[in-house]
Coordinates of C-alpha atoms and ligand atoms in Angstrom, one line a residue:
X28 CA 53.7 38.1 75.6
X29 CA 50.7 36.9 74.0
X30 CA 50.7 37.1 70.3
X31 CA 47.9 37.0 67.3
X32 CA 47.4 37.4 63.9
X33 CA 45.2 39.1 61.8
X34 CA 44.7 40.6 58.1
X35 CA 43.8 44.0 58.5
X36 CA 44.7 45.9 61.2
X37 CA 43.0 49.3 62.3
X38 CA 44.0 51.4 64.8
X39 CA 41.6 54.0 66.0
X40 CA 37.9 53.3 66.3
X41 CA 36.0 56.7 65.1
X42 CA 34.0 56.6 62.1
X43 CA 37.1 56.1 59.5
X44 CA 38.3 52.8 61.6
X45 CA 35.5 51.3 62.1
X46 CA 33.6 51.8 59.0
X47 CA 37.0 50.4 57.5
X48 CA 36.7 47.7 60.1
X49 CA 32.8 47.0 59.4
X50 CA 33.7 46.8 55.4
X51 CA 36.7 44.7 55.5
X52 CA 34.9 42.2 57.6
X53 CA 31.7 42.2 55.2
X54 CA 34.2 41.2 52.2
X55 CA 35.7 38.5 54.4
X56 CA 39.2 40.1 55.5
X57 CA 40.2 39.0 59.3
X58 CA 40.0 42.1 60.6
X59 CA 41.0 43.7 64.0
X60 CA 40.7 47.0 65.3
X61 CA 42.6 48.5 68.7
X62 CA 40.8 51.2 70.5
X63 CA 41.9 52.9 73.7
X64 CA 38.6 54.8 74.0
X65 CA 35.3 54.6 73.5
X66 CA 34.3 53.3 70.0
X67 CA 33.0 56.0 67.6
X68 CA 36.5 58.5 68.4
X69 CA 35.9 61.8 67.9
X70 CA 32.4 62.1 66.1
X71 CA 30.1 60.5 68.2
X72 CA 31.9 60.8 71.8
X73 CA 33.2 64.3 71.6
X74 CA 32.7 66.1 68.2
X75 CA 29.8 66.0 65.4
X76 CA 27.1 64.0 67.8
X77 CA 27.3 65.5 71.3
X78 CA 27.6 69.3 69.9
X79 CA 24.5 68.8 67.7
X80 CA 22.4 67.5 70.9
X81 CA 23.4 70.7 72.5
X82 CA 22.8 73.1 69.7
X83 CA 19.4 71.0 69.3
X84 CA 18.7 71.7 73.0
X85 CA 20.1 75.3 73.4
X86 CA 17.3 76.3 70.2
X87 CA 14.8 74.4 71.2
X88 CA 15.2 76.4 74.8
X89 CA 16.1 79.6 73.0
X90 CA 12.6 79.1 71.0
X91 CA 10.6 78.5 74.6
X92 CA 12.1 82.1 76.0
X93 CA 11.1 83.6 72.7
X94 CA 7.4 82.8 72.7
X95 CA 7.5 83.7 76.3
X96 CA 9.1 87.2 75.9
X97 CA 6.5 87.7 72.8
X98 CA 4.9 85.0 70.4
X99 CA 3.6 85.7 67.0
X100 CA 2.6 82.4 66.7
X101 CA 0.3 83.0 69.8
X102 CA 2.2 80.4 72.2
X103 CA 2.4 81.2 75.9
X104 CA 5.1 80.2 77.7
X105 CA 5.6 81.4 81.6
X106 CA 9.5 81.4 83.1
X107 CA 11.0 78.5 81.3
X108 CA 14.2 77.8 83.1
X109 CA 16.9 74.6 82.2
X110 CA 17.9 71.3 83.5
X111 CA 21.7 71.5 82.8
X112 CA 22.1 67.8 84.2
X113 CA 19.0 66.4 82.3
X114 CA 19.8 67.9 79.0
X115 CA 23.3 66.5 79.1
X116 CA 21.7 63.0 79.9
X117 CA 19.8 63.3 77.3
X118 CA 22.6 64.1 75.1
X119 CA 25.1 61.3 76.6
X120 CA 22.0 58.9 75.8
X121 CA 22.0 59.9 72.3
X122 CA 25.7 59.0 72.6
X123 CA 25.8 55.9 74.3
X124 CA 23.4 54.1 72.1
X125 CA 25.1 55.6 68.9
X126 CA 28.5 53.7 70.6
X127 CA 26.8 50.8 71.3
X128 CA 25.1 50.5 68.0
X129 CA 28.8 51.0 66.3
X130 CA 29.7 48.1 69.5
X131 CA 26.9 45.5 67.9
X132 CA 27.8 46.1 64.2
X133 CA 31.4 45.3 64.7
X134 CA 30.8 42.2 66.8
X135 CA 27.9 41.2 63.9
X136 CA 30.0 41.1 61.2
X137 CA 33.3 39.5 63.1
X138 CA 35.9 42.4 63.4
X139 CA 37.8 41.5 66.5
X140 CA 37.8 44.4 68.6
X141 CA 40.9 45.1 71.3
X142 CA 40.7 47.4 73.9
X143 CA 44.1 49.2 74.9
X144 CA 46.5 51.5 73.2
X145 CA 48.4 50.4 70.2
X146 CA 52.1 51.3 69.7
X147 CA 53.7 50.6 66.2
X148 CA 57.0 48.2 66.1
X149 CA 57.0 48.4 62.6
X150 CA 54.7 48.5 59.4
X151 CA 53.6 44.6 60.1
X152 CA 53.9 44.2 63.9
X153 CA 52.0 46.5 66.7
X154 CA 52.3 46.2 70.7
X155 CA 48.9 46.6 72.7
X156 CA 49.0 48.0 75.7
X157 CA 46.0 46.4 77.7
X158 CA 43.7 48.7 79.1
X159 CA 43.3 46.5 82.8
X160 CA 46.9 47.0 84.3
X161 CA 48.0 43.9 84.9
X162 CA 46.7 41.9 81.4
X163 CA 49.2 40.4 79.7
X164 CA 50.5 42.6 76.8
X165 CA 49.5 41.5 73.1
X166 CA 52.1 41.9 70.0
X167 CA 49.6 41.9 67.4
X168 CA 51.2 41.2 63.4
X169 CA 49.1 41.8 60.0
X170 CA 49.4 41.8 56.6
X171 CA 47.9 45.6 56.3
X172 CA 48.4 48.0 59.1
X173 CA 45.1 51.0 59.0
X174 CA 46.1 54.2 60.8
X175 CA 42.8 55.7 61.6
X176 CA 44.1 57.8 64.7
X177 CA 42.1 60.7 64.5
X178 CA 43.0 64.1 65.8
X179 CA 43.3 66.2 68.9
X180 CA 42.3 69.7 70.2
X181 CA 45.2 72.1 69.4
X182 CA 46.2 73.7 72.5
X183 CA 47.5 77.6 72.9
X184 CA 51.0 78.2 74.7
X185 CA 49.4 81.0 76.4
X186 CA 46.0 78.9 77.0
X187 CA 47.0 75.5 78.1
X188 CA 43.9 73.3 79.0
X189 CA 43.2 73.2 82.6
X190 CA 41.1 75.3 85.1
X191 CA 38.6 77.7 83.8
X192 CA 40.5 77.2 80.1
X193 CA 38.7 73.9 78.4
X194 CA 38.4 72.5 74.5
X195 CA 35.4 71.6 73.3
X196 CA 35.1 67.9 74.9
X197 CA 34.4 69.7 78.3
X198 CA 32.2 72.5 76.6
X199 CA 30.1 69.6 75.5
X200 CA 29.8 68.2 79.4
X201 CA 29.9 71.5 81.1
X202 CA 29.7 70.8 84.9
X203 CA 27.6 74.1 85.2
X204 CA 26.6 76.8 82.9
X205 CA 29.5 80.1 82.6
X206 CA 28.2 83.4 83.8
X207 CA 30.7 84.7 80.4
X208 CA 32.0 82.1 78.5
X209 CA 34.7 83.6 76.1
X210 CA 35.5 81.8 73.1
X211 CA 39.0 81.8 71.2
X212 CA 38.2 81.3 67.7
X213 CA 35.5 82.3 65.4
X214 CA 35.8 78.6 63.4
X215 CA 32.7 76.6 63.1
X216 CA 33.2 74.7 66.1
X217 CA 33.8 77.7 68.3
X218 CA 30.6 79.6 66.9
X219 CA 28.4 76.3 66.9
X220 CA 29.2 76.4 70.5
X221 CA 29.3 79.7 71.3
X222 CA 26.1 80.5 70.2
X223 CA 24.7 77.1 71.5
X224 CA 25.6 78.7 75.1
X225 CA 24.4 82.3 74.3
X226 CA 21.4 80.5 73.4
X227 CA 21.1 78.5 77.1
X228 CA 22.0 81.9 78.8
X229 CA 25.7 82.7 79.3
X230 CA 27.5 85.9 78.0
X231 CA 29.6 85.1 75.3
X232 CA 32.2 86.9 73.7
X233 CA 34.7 85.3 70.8
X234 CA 37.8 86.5 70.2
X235 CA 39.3 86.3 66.9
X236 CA 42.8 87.1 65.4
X237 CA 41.6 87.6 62.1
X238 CA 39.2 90.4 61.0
X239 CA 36.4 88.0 60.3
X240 CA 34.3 85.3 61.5
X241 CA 34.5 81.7 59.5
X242 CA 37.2 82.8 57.4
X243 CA 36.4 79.2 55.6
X244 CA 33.4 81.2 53.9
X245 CA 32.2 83.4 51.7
X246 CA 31.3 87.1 52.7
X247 CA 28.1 86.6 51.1
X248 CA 27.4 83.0 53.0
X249 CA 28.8 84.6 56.4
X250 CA 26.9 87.7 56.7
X251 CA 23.6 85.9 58.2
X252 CA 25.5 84.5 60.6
X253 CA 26.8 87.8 61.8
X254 CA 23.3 89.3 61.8
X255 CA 22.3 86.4 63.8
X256 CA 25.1 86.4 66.0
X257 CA 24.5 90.0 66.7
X258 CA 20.6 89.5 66.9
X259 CA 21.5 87.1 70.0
X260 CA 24.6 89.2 71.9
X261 CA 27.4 87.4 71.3
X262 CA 30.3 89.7 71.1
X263 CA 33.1 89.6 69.0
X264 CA 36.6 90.7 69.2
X265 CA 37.6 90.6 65.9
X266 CA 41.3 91.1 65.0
X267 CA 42.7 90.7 68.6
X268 CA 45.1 88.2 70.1
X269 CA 45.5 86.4 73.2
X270 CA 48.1 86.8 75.6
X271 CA 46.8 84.5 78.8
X272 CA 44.7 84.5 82.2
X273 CA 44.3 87.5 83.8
X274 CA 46.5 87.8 87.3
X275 CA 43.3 86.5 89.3
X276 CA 42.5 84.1 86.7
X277 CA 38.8 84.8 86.4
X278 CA 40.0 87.1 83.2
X279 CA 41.4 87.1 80.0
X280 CA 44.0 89.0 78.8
X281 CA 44.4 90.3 75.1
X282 CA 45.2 93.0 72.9
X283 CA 44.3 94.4 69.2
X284 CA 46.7 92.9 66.8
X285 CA 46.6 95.6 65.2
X286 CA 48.0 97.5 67.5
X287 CA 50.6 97.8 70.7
X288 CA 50.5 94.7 72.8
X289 CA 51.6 97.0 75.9
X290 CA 47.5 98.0 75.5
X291 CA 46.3 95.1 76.7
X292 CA 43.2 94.7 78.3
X293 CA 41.2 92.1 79.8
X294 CA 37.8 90.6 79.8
X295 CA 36.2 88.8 82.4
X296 CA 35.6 85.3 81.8
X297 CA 34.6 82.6 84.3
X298 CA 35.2 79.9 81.3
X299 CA 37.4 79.9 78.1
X300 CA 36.5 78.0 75.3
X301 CA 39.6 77.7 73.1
X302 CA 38.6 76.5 69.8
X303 CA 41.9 77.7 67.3
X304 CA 41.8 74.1 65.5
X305 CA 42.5 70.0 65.2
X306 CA 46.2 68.9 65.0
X307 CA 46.4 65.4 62.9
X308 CA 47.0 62.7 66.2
X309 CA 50.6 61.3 65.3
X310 CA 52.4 61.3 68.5
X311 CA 52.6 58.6 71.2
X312 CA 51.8 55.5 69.1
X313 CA 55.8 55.4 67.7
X314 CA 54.7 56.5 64.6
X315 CA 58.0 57.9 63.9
X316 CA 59.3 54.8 63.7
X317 CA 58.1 54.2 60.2
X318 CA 59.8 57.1 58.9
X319 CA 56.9 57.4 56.5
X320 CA 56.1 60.7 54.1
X321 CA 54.5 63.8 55.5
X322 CA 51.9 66.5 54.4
X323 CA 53.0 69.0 57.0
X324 CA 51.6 67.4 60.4
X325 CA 49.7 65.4 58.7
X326 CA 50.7 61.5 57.3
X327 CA 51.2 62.1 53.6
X328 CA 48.6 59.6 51.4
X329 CA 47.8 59.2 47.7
X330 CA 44.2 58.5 46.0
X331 CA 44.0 55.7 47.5
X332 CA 45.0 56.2 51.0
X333 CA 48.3 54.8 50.8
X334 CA 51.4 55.5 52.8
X335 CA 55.0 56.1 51.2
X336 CA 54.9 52.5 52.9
X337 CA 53.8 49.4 51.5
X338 CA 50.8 47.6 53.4
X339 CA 50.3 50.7 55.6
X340 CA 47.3 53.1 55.1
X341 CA 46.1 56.1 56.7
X342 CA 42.4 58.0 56.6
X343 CA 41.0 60.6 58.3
X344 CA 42.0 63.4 60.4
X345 CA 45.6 61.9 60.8
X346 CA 45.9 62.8 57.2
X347 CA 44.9 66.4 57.2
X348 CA 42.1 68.2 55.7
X349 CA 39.2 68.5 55.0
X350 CA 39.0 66.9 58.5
X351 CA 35.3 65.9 58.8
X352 CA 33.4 62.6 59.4
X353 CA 32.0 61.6 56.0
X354 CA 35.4 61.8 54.6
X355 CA 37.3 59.6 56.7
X356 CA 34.2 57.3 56.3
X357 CA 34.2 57.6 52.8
X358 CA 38.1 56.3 52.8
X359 CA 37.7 53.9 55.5
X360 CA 35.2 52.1 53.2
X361 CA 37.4 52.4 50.3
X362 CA 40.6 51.2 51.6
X363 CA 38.8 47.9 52.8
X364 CA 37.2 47.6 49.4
X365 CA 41.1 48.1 47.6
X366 CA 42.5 46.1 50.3
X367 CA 39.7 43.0 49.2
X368 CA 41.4 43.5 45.5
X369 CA 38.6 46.3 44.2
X370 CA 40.0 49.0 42.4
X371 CA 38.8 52.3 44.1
X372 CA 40.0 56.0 44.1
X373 CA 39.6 58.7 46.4
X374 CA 38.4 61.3 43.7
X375 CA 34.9 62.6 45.0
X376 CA 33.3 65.2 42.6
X377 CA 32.9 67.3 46.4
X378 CA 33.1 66.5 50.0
X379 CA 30.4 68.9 51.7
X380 CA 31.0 71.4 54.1
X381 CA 28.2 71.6 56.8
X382 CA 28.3 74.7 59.8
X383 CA 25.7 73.9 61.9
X384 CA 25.6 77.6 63.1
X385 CA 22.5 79.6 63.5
X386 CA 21.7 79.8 60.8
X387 CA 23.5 76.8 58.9
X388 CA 25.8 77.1 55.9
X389 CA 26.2 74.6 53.2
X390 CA 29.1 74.2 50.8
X391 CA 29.5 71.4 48.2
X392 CA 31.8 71.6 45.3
X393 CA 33.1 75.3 43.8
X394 CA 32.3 79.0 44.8
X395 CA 32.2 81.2 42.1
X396 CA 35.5 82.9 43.4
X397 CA 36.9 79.1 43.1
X398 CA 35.2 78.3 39.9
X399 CA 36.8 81.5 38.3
X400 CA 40.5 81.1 39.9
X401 CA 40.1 77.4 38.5
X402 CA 39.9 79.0 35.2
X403 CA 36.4 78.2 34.6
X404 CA 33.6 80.4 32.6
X405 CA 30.8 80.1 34.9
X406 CA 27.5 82.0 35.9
X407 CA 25.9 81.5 39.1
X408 CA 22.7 82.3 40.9
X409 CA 21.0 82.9 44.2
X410 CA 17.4 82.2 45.3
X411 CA 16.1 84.1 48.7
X412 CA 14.7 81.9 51.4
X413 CA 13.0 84.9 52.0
X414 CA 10.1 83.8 48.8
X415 CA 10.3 80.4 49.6
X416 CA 6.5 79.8 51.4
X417 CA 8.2 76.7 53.7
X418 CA 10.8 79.0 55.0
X419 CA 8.2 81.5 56.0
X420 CA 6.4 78.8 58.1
X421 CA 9.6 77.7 59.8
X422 CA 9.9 81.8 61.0
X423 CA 13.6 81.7 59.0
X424 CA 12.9 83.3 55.9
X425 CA 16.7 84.7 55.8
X426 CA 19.2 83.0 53.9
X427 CA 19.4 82.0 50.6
X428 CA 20.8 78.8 48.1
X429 CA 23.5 80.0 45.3
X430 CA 23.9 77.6 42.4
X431 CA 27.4 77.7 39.7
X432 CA 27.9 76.4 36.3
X433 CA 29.8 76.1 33.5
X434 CA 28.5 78.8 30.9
X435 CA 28.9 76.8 28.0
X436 CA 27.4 73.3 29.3
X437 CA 25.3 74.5 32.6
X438 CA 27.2 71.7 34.3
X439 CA 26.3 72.3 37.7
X440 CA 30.5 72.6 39.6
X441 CA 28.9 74.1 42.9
X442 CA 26.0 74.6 45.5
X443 CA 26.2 76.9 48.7
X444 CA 23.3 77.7 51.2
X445 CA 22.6 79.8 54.2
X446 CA 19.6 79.4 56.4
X447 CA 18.0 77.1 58.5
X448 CA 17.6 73.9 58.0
X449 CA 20.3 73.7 55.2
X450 CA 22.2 71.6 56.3
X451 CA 19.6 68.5 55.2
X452 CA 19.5 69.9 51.3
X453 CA 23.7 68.5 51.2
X454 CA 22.2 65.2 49.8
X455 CA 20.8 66.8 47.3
X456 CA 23.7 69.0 46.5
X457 CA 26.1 66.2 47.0
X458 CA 24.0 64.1 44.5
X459 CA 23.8 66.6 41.8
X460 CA 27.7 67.2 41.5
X461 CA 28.5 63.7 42.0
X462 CA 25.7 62.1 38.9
X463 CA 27.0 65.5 36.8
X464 CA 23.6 67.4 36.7
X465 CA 23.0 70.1 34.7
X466 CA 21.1 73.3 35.5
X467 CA 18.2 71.4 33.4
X468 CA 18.3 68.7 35.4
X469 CA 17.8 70.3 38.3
X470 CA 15.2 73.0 36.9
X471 CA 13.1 70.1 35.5
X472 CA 12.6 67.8 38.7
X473 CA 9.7 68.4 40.3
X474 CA 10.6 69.7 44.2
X475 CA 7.8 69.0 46.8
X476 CA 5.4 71.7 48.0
X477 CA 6.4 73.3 50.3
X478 CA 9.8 72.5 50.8
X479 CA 12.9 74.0 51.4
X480 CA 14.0 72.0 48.5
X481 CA 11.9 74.5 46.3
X482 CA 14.4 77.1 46.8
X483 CA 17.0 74.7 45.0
X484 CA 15.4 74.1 42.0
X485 CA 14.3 77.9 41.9
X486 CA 17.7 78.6 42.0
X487 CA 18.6 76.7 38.8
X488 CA 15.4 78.1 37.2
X489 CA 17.0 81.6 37.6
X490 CA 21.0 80.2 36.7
X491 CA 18.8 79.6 33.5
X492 CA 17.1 83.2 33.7
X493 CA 13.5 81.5 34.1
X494 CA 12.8 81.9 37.8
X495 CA 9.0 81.6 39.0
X496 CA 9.0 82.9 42.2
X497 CA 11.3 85.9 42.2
Ligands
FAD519 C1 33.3 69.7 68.6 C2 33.5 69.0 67.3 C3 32.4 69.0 66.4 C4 32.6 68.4 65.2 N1 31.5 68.4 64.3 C5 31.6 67.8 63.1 C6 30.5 67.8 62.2 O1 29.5 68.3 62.5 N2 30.7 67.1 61.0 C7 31.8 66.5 60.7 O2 31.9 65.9 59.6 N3 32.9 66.5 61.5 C8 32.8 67.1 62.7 N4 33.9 67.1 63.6 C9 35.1 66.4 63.2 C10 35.0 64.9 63.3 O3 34.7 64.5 64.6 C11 36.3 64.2 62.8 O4 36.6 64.6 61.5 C12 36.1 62.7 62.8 O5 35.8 62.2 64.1 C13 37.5 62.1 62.3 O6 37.4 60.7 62.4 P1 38.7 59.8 62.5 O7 38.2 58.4 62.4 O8 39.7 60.2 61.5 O9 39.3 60.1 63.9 P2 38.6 60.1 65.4 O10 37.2 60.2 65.4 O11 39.4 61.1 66.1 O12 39.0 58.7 66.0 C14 40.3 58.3 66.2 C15 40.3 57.2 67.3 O13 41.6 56.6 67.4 C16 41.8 56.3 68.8 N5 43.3 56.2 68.9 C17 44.2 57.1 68.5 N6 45.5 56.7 68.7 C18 45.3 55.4 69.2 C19 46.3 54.4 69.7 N7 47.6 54.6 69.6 N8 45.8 53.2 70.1 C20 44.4 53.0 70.2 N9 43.5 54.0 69.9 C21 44.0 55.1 69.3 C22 41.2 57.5 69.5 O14 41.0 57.1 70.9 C23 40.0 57.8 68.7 O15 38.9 57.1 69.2 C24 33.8 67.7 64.8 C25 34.8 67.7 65.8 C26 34.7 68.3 67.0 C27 35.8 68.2 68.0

C-alpha cells in the first residue's frame, strides 16, 4: 500500500471542503482533500446550483405562456412549447464550469486533490479507496483530519427511492417531464421544485403531514407563497400522511392524519418527489471508529468546529443545522484560518435563510416572535412591495420587507422579506446585523432609485415612525 503525508486533510469536496482546502493552501498548510464525486458536493452538482437553473428556466417559460395567454405589457407570444433536453444542458453547463472552476482553484493554489472514497482508521490515518479498480490503495496520515462529508436525501420506509419514487438529484435531471408529479413535503426544497415543474407544465400536488406549508416560517412571510401557489394549481394536501405506492404503482396512497388510516385514498401520480429532509452523511466512511461526541445524527462541534477529538474537525451538513452552503463555507474558511494558528469563532451575528420560492423569502437574524421569546423589547415594521415604484415595474408588487429592533437602542436584531427578487437584498440584511446598524443607519443611507432596496430603508423610516411612501 502506497502511503503519503500531508497536514490537513479534508474529506468531502462540496463548498465547506474545499473552501477549507482552498484557505488552508493560501496560508501555506499541505493540504489534501479526498473526493469520491464530483468536486463542489452537494451545492453545485445536486442542490443550490442545478435547482436554481431550473427554477430560472421554469419562470422564464412560465413568463412566455403568460404574455401569450394575455400580455399587459403588450408582448405576443404564439405556442411556446419546451426543450426538456436543452434546458437541462444548459443547466449541466452552468454546472460543469462551476466544477471546473472549483477543479482550477484547487490545483492554483496546491491542495492535492485524490479521487476515491476515504475510510477513517483513526483520527490521524485515513485509507483511500481508488476510484479505477485496480489502483493501488493509498493510506493517507495527517496532522488534522477535516470531515466535510456533507449530507444525504432522507429516504421514507414507505417511499424507498427507486422507480417512479425519486429525491431531488433526479428531479433536477428528469428524463422526461411527469404528467402529475406529487411531492412529499411542503419544505423549501420540495416547493422550490414543485412549483418549478407546475411552472414547465406538470400537475403537481404536495402532500404535507403538517397543517402548513414551510413550517420554518412565519404566517405572515408564508402567506404569498400560498397565494402564489394557489394562483399557479399546485395542490396541497395539507395534514395527510403517506402510506406507499398504490397496488399498480402509478398511485399514491395516503390518508388524513387526522383521521382513520383505514380511509385511505389514493392519488395518481406518474412521479413522486419525496422531499421530507437531509440526514447529516456519517455512515460508510468508519466514522464510528472514532467514538467521537454527537448532536443527535449529527457530529457534535464547538465554536470552532472542533470534535470531542483532538486534531479532528467537522463543518457543514455532517454537523447538523442550519444545513446550507454559506455556512459550511463560512466554517470551512475558518477552521483553516485556526488550524494556520489565527484565533477565529464561529459566532455570526445571523446566517440567512434564502427560499427561493415563487415568490422568495428572506430571513436574517430574529423574528419578532424570536426577538420577544429571547426576552427582548423590540418594535418592528413592514414596508409593502406593493408602493415600492421598482416592484411595480417587475409586475411583483406583492410582498413586503419587515424590519426588528431593540426599543430602547433601535439596534437593528432582524430583517425578513417576501417578494420577488428578495433573495439579492440578504447582503444587505446580512451586513446590517453583522456591522450592528441601527434603524438610523439604515434610514439615513441613501438607497438607489428605483430599487427594491428602497423598500428596506422605507421600512426603517417607518420602525422609526417617519415613512415617506406609505
Ligand atoms: C435540492 C437542493 C437545493 C439546495 N439549495 C440550497 C440553497 O439554495 N442554498 C443553500 O445554502 N443550500 C442549499 N442546499 C443545501 C446545500 O447543498 C448544502 O448545505 C451544502 O452542499 C453542504 O455542503 P457540505 O460541504 O457540508 O457537503 P456536501 O456539499 O454534501 O459535500 C460533501 C461531499 O463529501 C463527499 N464525501 C462524503 N463522504 C465521503 C467519503 N467517505 N470519501 C470521499 N468523499 C466523500 C461527497 O461525495 C460530497 O461531494 C440545497 C440542497 C439540495 C439537495
Amino acid at each position: 500500500m502506497k502511503t503519503l503525508s500531508t497536514s490537513l486533510l479534508v474529506i468531502g469536496g462540496g463548498p465547506g471542503g474545499y473552501v477549507a482546502a482552498i484557505r488552508a493552501a493560501q496560508l501555506g498548510i499541505r493540504t489534501t482533500l479526498i473526493e469520491s464525486g464530483p468536486l463542489g458536493g452537494t451545492c453545485l452538482n445536486v442542490g443550490c446550483i442545478p435547482s436554481k437553473a431550473l427554477i430560472h428556466a421554469a419562470e422564464a417559460f412560465e413568463n412566455v405562456c403568460r404574455y401569450a395567454a394575455d400580455s399587459p405589457l403588450g408582448i405576443r407570444v404564439d405556442s411556446p412549447s419546451i426543450d426538456l433536453a436543452q434546458m437541462l444542458r444548459w443547466k449541466d453547463g452552468i454546472v460543469a464550469r462551476l466544477t471546473a472552476g472549483v477543479a482550477a482553484l484547487l490545483k492554483k493554489n496546491g491542495v492535492h486533490v485524490v479521487k476515491g472514497w476515504a475510510n477513517i482508521v483513526d483520527g490521524k490515518t485515513v485509507d483511500l479507496q481508488p476510484e479505477n479498480i485496480g489502483a493501488e490503495p493509498l493510506r493517507l496520515s495527517c496532522e488534522n483530519l477535516l470531515l466535510a462529508t456533507g449530507s444525504r436525501a432522507v429516504e421514507l420506509p414507505a417511499l424507498p427511492f427507486g422507480g417512479p419514487v425519486v429525491s431531488a438529484t433526479q428531479a433536477l435531471s428528469p428524463p422526461s417531464l411527469p404528467k402529475h408529479l406529487v411531492v412529499v413535503g411542503a419544505g423549501y426544497i420540495g416547493l422550490e421544485l414543485g412549483i418549478a415543474y407546475r411552472k414547465l407544465g406538470a400537475e403537481v400536488t404536495v402532500i404535507e403531514m403538517l397543517e402548513r406549508i414551510l413550517p420554518a416560517y412565519d404566517d405572515e412571510l408564508v402567506k404569498p407563497v400560498a397565494a402564489s401557489l394557489r394562483r399557479l394549481g399546485v395542490r396541497l394536501q395539507m395534514g395527510c400522511k403517506v402510506l406507499g405506492l398504490g397496488a399498480g404503482g402509478d398511485a399514491v396512497r395516503i390518508y388524513d392524519a387526522r383521521g382513520d388510516e383505514s380511509k385511505a385514498f389514493e392519488l395518481s401520480a406518474d412521479r413522486v418527489l419525496v422531499a421530507v429532509g437531509r440526514r447529516p452523511r456519517t455512515e460508510g466512511y468508519h466514522l464510528e471508529s472514532l467514538r467521537l461526541d454527537m448532536n443527535g445524527p449529527a457530529i457534535k462541534i464547538d465554536d470552532q468546529c472542533r470534535t470531542s477529538m483532538r486534531g479532528v474537525w467537522a463543518i457543514g451538513d455532517v454537523t447538523g443545522e442550519p444545513m446550507l452552503a454559506h455556512r459550511a463555507m463560512a466554517q470551512g474558511e475558518m477552521v483553516a484560518e485556526i488550524i494556520s494558528g489565527k484565533r477565529r469563532r464561529f459566532i455570526p451575528a445571523s446566517i440567512p435563510a434564502v427560499c427561493f420560492t415563487d415568490p422568495e423569502i428572506v430571513v436574517v437574524g430574529q423574528t419578532p416572535e424570536e426577538a420577544a421569546l429571547a426576552g427582548l423589547d423590540c418594535l418592528h415594521a413592514q414596508f409593502p412591495f406593493a408602493a415600492n415604484g421598482r416592484a411595480m415595474t417587475l409586475e411583483s408588487a406583492e410582498g413586503f420587507v419587515r424590519v426588528v429592533a431593540r426599543r430602547d437602542n433601535h439596534l437593528v436584531v432582524g430583517w425578513q422579506a417576501v417578494g420577488r427578487g428578495v433573495s439579492e437584498l440578504c447582503a444587505a440584511f446580512s451586513q446590517s446585523l453583522e456591522m450592528g446598524a441601527r434603524l438610523e443607519d439604515v434610514a439615513m443611507t441613501i438607497h438607489a432609485h428605483p430599487t427594491l432596496g428602497e423598500a428596506v430603508q422605507e421600512t426603517a423610516l417607518r420602525a422609526l415612525g417617519r415613512a415617506l411612501h406609505v
